[in-house]
Amino acid sequence: MPGLLRGVARTAVISGTATAVSNRVSRRQAGRWAAQDMANTPTQQNTPAQQNTPASSPSPEPAASGDAMNSRIAQLKELAQLKEQGVLTDDEFAAQKSRILGS
């Protein structure tokens, strides 16, 4: 009986270790993909129609800054969800947050 118990315990330890390593690799890879997706998100650029607008028209500027702010808020919410799910570590979260906020 002790030999059987030892074998079962050994299998459980090996299985648990393999699962932990696999989960950590998956989380880190998902975090890297999320970071790449955020880095590859196109930034807002002035279209030719916006460039030809007279400087006295202030309406496009507030809309663009509002859209940029909404985009940042959405990215921060997504980062927070990834951190809550365990995909990002505290350090990775802080780095991405500072990149988004530009500080």
mmCIF file with all atom_site columns, C-alpha atoms in Angstrom:
data_model
loop_
_atom_site.group_PDB
_atom_site.id
_atom_site.type_symbol
_atom_site.label_atom_id
_atom_site.label_alt_id
_atom_site.label_comp_id
_atom_site.label_asym_id
_atom_site.label_entity_id
_atom_site.label_seq_id
_atom_site.pdbx_PDB_ins_code
_atom_site.Cartn_x
_atom_site.Cartn_y
_atom_site.Cartn_z
_atom_site.occupancy
_atom_site.B_iso_or_equiv
_atom_site.pdbx_formal_charge
_atom_site.auth_seq_id
_atom_site.auth_comp_id
_atom_site.auth_asym_id
_atom_site.auth_atom_id
_atom_site.pdbx_PDB_model_num
ATOM 1   C CA . MET A 1 1   ? 0.000   0.000  0.000   1.00 0.00 ? 1   MET A CA 1
ATOM 2   C CA . PRO A 1 2   ? 2.801   2.561  0.766   1.00 0.00 ? 2   PRO A CA 1
ATOM 3   C CA . GLY A 1 3   ? 4.251   2.004  -2.721  1.00 0.00 ? 3   GLY A CA 1
ATOM 4   C CA . LEU A 1 4   ? 0.882   2.717  -4.315  1.00 0.00 ? 4   LEU A CA 1
ATOM 5   C CA . LEU A 1 5   ? 0.399   5.870  -2.226  1.00 0.00 ? 5   LEU A CA 1
ATOM 6   C CA . ARG A 1 6   ? 3.897   7.062  -3.095  1.00 0.00 ? 6   ARG A CA 1
ATOM 7   C CA . GLY A 1 7   ? 3.199   6.548  -6.813  1.00 0.00 ? 7   GLY A CA 1
ATOM 8   C CA . VAL A 1 8   ? -0.100  8.399  -6.644  1.00 0.00 ? 8   VAL A CA 1
ATOM 9   C CA . ALA A 1 9   ? 1.483   11.280 -4.723  1.00 0.00 ? 9   ALA A CA 1
ATOM 10  C CA . ARG A 1 10  ? 4.356   11.484 -7.175  1.00 0.00 ? 10  ARG A CA 1
ATOM 11  C CA . THR A 1 11  ? 1.946   11.553 -10.133 1.00 0.00 ? 11  THR A CA 1
ATOM 12  C CA . ALA A 1 12  ? -0.087  14.292 -8.447  1.00 0.00 ? 12  ALA A CA 1
ATOM 13  C CA . VAL A 1 13  ? 3.007   16.439 -7.872  1.00 0.00 ? 13  VAL A CA 1
ATOM 14  C CA . ILE A 1 14  ? 4.202   16.002 -11.443 1.00 0.00 ? 14  ILE A CA 1
ATOM 15  C CA . SER A 1 15  ? 0.743   16.745 -12.815 1.00 0.00 ? 15  SER A CA 1
ATOM 16  C CA . GLY A 1 16  ? 0.345   19.808 -10.620 1.00 0.00 ? 16  GLY A CA 1
ATOM 17  C CA . THR A 1 17  ? 3.732   21.165 -11.610 1.00 0.00 ? 17  THR A CA 1
ATOM 18  C CA . ALA A 1 18  ? 3.038   20.633 -15.299 1.00 0.00 ? 18  ALA A CA 1
ATOM 19  C CA . THR A 1 19  ? -0.327  22.355 -14.987 1.00 0.00 ? 19  THR A CA 1
ATOM 20  C CA . ALA A 1 20  ? 1.162   25.324 -13.150 1.00 0.00 ? 20  ALA A CA 1
ATOM 21  C CA . VAL A 1 21  ? 3.908   25.758 -15.733 1.00 0.00 ? 21  VAL A CA 1
ATOM 22  C CA . SER A 1 22  ? 1.457   25.431 -18.614 1.00 0.00 ? 22  SER A CA 1
ATOM 23  C CA . ASN A 1 23  ? -0.894  28.009 -17.093 1.00 0.00 ? 23  ASN A CA 1
ATOM 24  C CA . ARG A 1 24  ? 1.938   30.449 -16.484 1.00 0.00 ? 24  ARG A CA 1
ATOM 25  C CA . VAL A 1 25  ? 3.183   30.101 -20.056 1.00 0.00 ? 25  VAL A CA 1
ATOM 26  C CA . SER A 1 26  ? -0.346  30.644 -21.364 1.00 0.00 ? 26  SER A CA 1
ATOM 27  C CA . ARG A 1 27  ? -0.840  33.758 -19.229 1.00 0.00 ? 27  ARG A CA 1
ATOM 28  C CA . ARG A 1 28  ? 2.488   35.254 -20.245 1.00 0.00 ? 28  ARG A CA 1
ATOM 29  C CA . GLN A 1 29  ? 1.825   34.557 -23.921 1.00 0.00 ? 29  GLN A CA 1
ATOM 30  C CA . ALA A 1 30  ? -1.651  36.103 -23.695 1.00 0.00 ? 30  ALA A CA 1
ATOM 31  C CA . GLY A 1 31  ? -0.113  39.133 -22.014 1.00 0.00 ? 31  GLY A CA 1
ATOM 32  C CA . ARG A 1 32  ? 2.449   39.482 -24.775 1.00 0.00 ? 32  ARG A CA 1
ATOM 33  C CA . TRP A 1 33  ? -0.247  39.225 -27.426 1.00 0.00 ? 33  TRP A CA 1
ATOM 34  C CA . ALA A 1 34  ? -2.340  41.836 -25.630 1.00 0.00 ? 34  ALA A CA 1
ATOM 35  C CA . ALA A 1 35  ? 0.660   44.151 -25.428 1.00 0.00 ? 35  ALA A CA 1
ATOM 36  C CA . GLN A 1 36  ? 1.371   43.662 -29.123 1.00 0.00 ? 36  GLN A CA 1
ATOM 37  C CA . ASP A 1 37  ? -2.263  44.322 -29.995 1.00 0.00 ? 37  ASP A CA 1
ATOM 38  C CA . MET A 1 38  ? -2.209  47.546 -27.991 1.00 0.00 ? 38  MET A CA 1
ATOM 39  C CA . ALA A 1 39  ? 1.083   48.595 -29.555 1.00 0.00 ? 39  ALA A CA 1
ATOM 40  C CA . ASN A 1 40  ? -0.243  47.858 -33.045 1.00 0.00 ? 40  ASN A CA 1
ATOM 41  C CA . THR A 1 41  ? -3.500  49.732 -32.505 1.00 0.00 ? 41  THR A CA 1
ATOM 42  C CA . PRO A 1 42  ? -3.460  52.522 -35.061 1.00 0.00 ? 42  PRO A CA 1
ATOM 43  C CA . THR A 1 43  ? -3.285  55.981 -33.565 1.00 0.00 ? 43  THR A CA 1
ATOM 44  C CA . GLN A 1 44  ? -5.565  58.682 -34.797 1.00 0.00 ? 44  GLN A CA 1
ATOM 45  C CA . GLN A 1 45  ? -4.077  60.582 -37.669 1.00 0.00 ? 45  GLN A CA 1
ATOM 46  C CA . ASN A 1 46  ? -5.417  63.610 -39.416 1.00 0.00 ? 46  ASN A CA 1
ATOM 47  C CA . THR A 1 47  ? -7.225  62.713 -42.594 1.00 0.00 ? 47  THR A CA 1
ATOM 48  C CA . PRO A 1 48  ? -6.838  64.974 -45.644 1.00 0.00 ? 48  PRO A CA 1
ATOM 49  C CA . ALA A 1 49  ? -10.299 66.394 -44.964 1.00 0.00 ? 49  ALA A CA 1
ATOM 50  C CA . GLN A 1 50  ? -9.245  67.434 -41.456 1.00 0.00 ? 50  GLN A CA 1
ATOM 51  C CA . GLN A 1 51  ? -5.996  68.935 -42.699 1.00 0.00 ? 51  GLN A CA 1
ATOM 52  C CA . ASN A 1 52  ? -7.827  71.139 -45.191 1.00 0.00 ? 52  ASN A CA 1
ATOM 53  C CA . THR A 1 53  ? -10.195 72.557 -42.580 1.00 0.00 ? 53  THR A CA 1
ATOM 54  C CA . PRO A 1 54  ? -9.551  76.179 -41.682 1.00 0.00 ? 54  PRO A CA 1
ATOM 55  C CA . ALA A 1 55  ? -7.808  76.803 -38.370 1.00 0.00 ? 55  ALA A CA 1
ATOM 56  C CA . SER A 1 56  ? -10.737 78.920 -37.143 1.00 0.00 ? 56  SER A CA 1
ATOM 57  C CA . SER A 1 57  ? -12.958 75.820 -36.892 1.00 0.00 ? 57  SER A CA 1
ATOM 58  C CA . PRO A 1 58  ? -12.335 74.408 -33.386 1.00 0.00 ? 58  PRO A CA 1
ATOM 59  C CA . SER A 1 59  ? -14.939 71.615 -33.551 1.00 0.00 ? 59  SER A CA 1
ATOM 60  C CA . PRO A 1 60  ? -12.689 68.779 -34.899 1.00 0.00 ? 60  PRO A CA 1
ATOM 61  C CA . GLU A 1 61  ? -10.111 69.234 -32.114 1.00 0.00 ? 61  GLU A CA 1
ATOM 62  C CA . PRO A 1 62  ? -12.386 68.524 -29.100 1.00 0.00 ? 62  PRO A CA 1
ATOM 63  C CA . ALA A 1 63  ? -13.895 65.522 -30.873 1.00 0.00 ? 63  ALA A CA 1
ATOM 64  C CA . ALA A 1 64  ? -10.457 64.085 -31.608 1.00 0.00 ? 64  ALA A CA 1
ATOM 65  C CA . SER A 1 65  ? -9.256  64.569 -28.039 1.00 0.00 ? 65  SER A CA 1
ATOM 66  C CA . GLY A 1 66  ? -12.490 63.021 -26.709 1.00 0.00 ? 66  GLY A CA 1
ATOM 67  C CA . ASP A 1 67  ? -12.028 59.994 -28.963 1.00 0.00 ? 67  ASP A CA 1
ATOM 68  C CA . ALA A 1 68  ? -8.422  59.635 -27.849 1.00 0.00 ? 68  ALA A CA 1
ATOM 69  C CA . MET A 1 69  ? -9.496  59.817 -24.202 1.00 0.00 ? 69  MET A CA 1
ATOM 70  C CA . ASN A 1 70  ? -12.219 57.196 -24.783 1.00 0.00 ? 70  ASN A CA 1
ATOM 71  C CA . SER A 1 71  ? -9.650  54.969 -26.463 1.00 0.00 ? 71  SER A CA 1
ATOM 72  C CA . ARG A 1 72  ? -7.289  55.308 -23.498 1.00 0.00 ? 72  ARG A CA 1
ATOM 73  C CA . ILE A 1 73  ? -10.059 54.551 -21.039 1.00 0.00 ? 73  ILE A CA 1
ATOM 74  C CA . ALA A 1 74  ? -11.041 51.450 -23.018 1.00 0.00 ? 74  ALA A CA 1
ATOM 75  C CA . GLN A 1 75  ? -7.420  50.272 -23.087 1.00 0.00 ? 75  GLN A CA 1
ATOM 76  C CA . LEU A 1 76  ? -7.053  50.816 -19.335 1.00 0.00 ? 76  LEU A CA 1
ATOM 77  C CA . LYS A 1 77  ? -10.254 48.855 -18.675 1.00 0.00 ? 77  LYS A CA 1
ATOM 78  C CA . GLU A 1 78  ? -8.970  46.012 -20.844 1.00 0.00 ? 78  GLU A CA 1
ATOM 79  C CA . LEU A 1 79  ? -5.653  46.057 -18.968 1.00 0.00 ? 79  LEU A CA 1
ATOM 80  C CA . ALA A 1 80  ? -7.483  45.921 -15.646 1.00 0.00 ? 80  ALA A CA 1
ATOM 81  C CA . GLN A 1 81  ? -9.479  42.903 -16.825 1.00 0.00 ? 81  GLN A CA 1
ATOM 82  C CA . LEU A 1 82  ? -6.305  41.127 -17.933 1.00 0.00 ? 82  LEU A CA 1
ATOM 83  C CA . LYS A 1 83  ? -4.715  41.832 -14.554 1.00 0.00 ? 83  LYS A CA 1
ATOM 84  C CA . GLU A 1 84  ? -7.790  40.551 -12.692 1.00 0.00 ? 84  GLU A CA 1
ATOM 85  C CA . GLN A 1 85  ? -7.724  37.372 -14.775 1.00 0.00 ? 85  GLN A CA 1
ATOM 86  C CA . GLY A 1 86  ? -4.088  36.836 -13.864 1.00 0.00 ? 86  GLY A CA 1
ATOM 87  C CA . VAL A 1 87  ? -2.823  37.318 -17.421 1.00 0.00 ? 87  VAL A CA 1
ATOM 88  C CA . LEU A 1 88  ? -0.684  40.333 -16.470 1.00 0.00 ? 88  LEU A CA 1
ATOM 89  C CA . THR A 1 89  ? 1.603   40.703 -13.490 1.00 0.00 ? 89  THR A CA 1
ATOM 90  C CA . ASP A 1 90  ? 1.625   43.905 -11.433 1.00 0.00 ? 90  ASP A CA 1
ATOM 91  C CA . ASP A 1 91  ? 4.823   45.053 -13.150 1.00 0.00 ? 91  ASP A CA 1
ATOM 92  C CA . GLU A 1 92  ? 3.464   44.370 -16.638 1.00 0.00 ? 92  GLU A CA 1
ATOM 93  C CA . PHE A 1 93  ? 0.237   46.177 -15.746 1.00 0.00 ? 93  PHE A CA 1
ATOM 94  C CA . ALA A 1 94  ? 2.144   49.215 -14.464 1.00 0.00 ? 94  ALA A CA 1
ATOM 95  C CA . ALA A 1 95  ? 4.347   49.333 -17.565 1.00 0.00 ? 95  ALA A CA 1
ATOM 96  C CA . GLN A 1 96  ? 1.414   49.159 -19.968 1.00 0.00 ? 96  GLN A CA 1
ATOM 97  C CA . LYS A 1 97  ? -0.571  51.689 -17.929 1.00 0.00 ? 97  LYS A CA 1
ATOM 98  C CA . SER A 1 98  ? 2.300   54.196 -18.026 1.00 0.00 ? 98  SER A CA 1
ATOM 99  C CA . ARG A 1 99  ? 2.698   53.617 -21.777 1.00 0.00 ? 99  ARG A CA 1
ATOM 100 C CA . ILE A 1 100 ? -1.003  54.303 -22.394 1.00 0.00 ? 100 ILE A CA 1
ATOM 101 C CA . LEU A 1 101 ? -1.019  57.395 -20.203 1.00 0.00 ? 101 LEU A CA 1
ATOM 102 C CA . GLY A 1 102 ? 2.224   58.597 -21.750 1.00 0.00 ? 102 GLY A CA 1
ATOM 103 C CA . SER A 1 103 ? 4.033   59.137 -18.467 1.00 0.00 ? 103 SER A CA 1
#
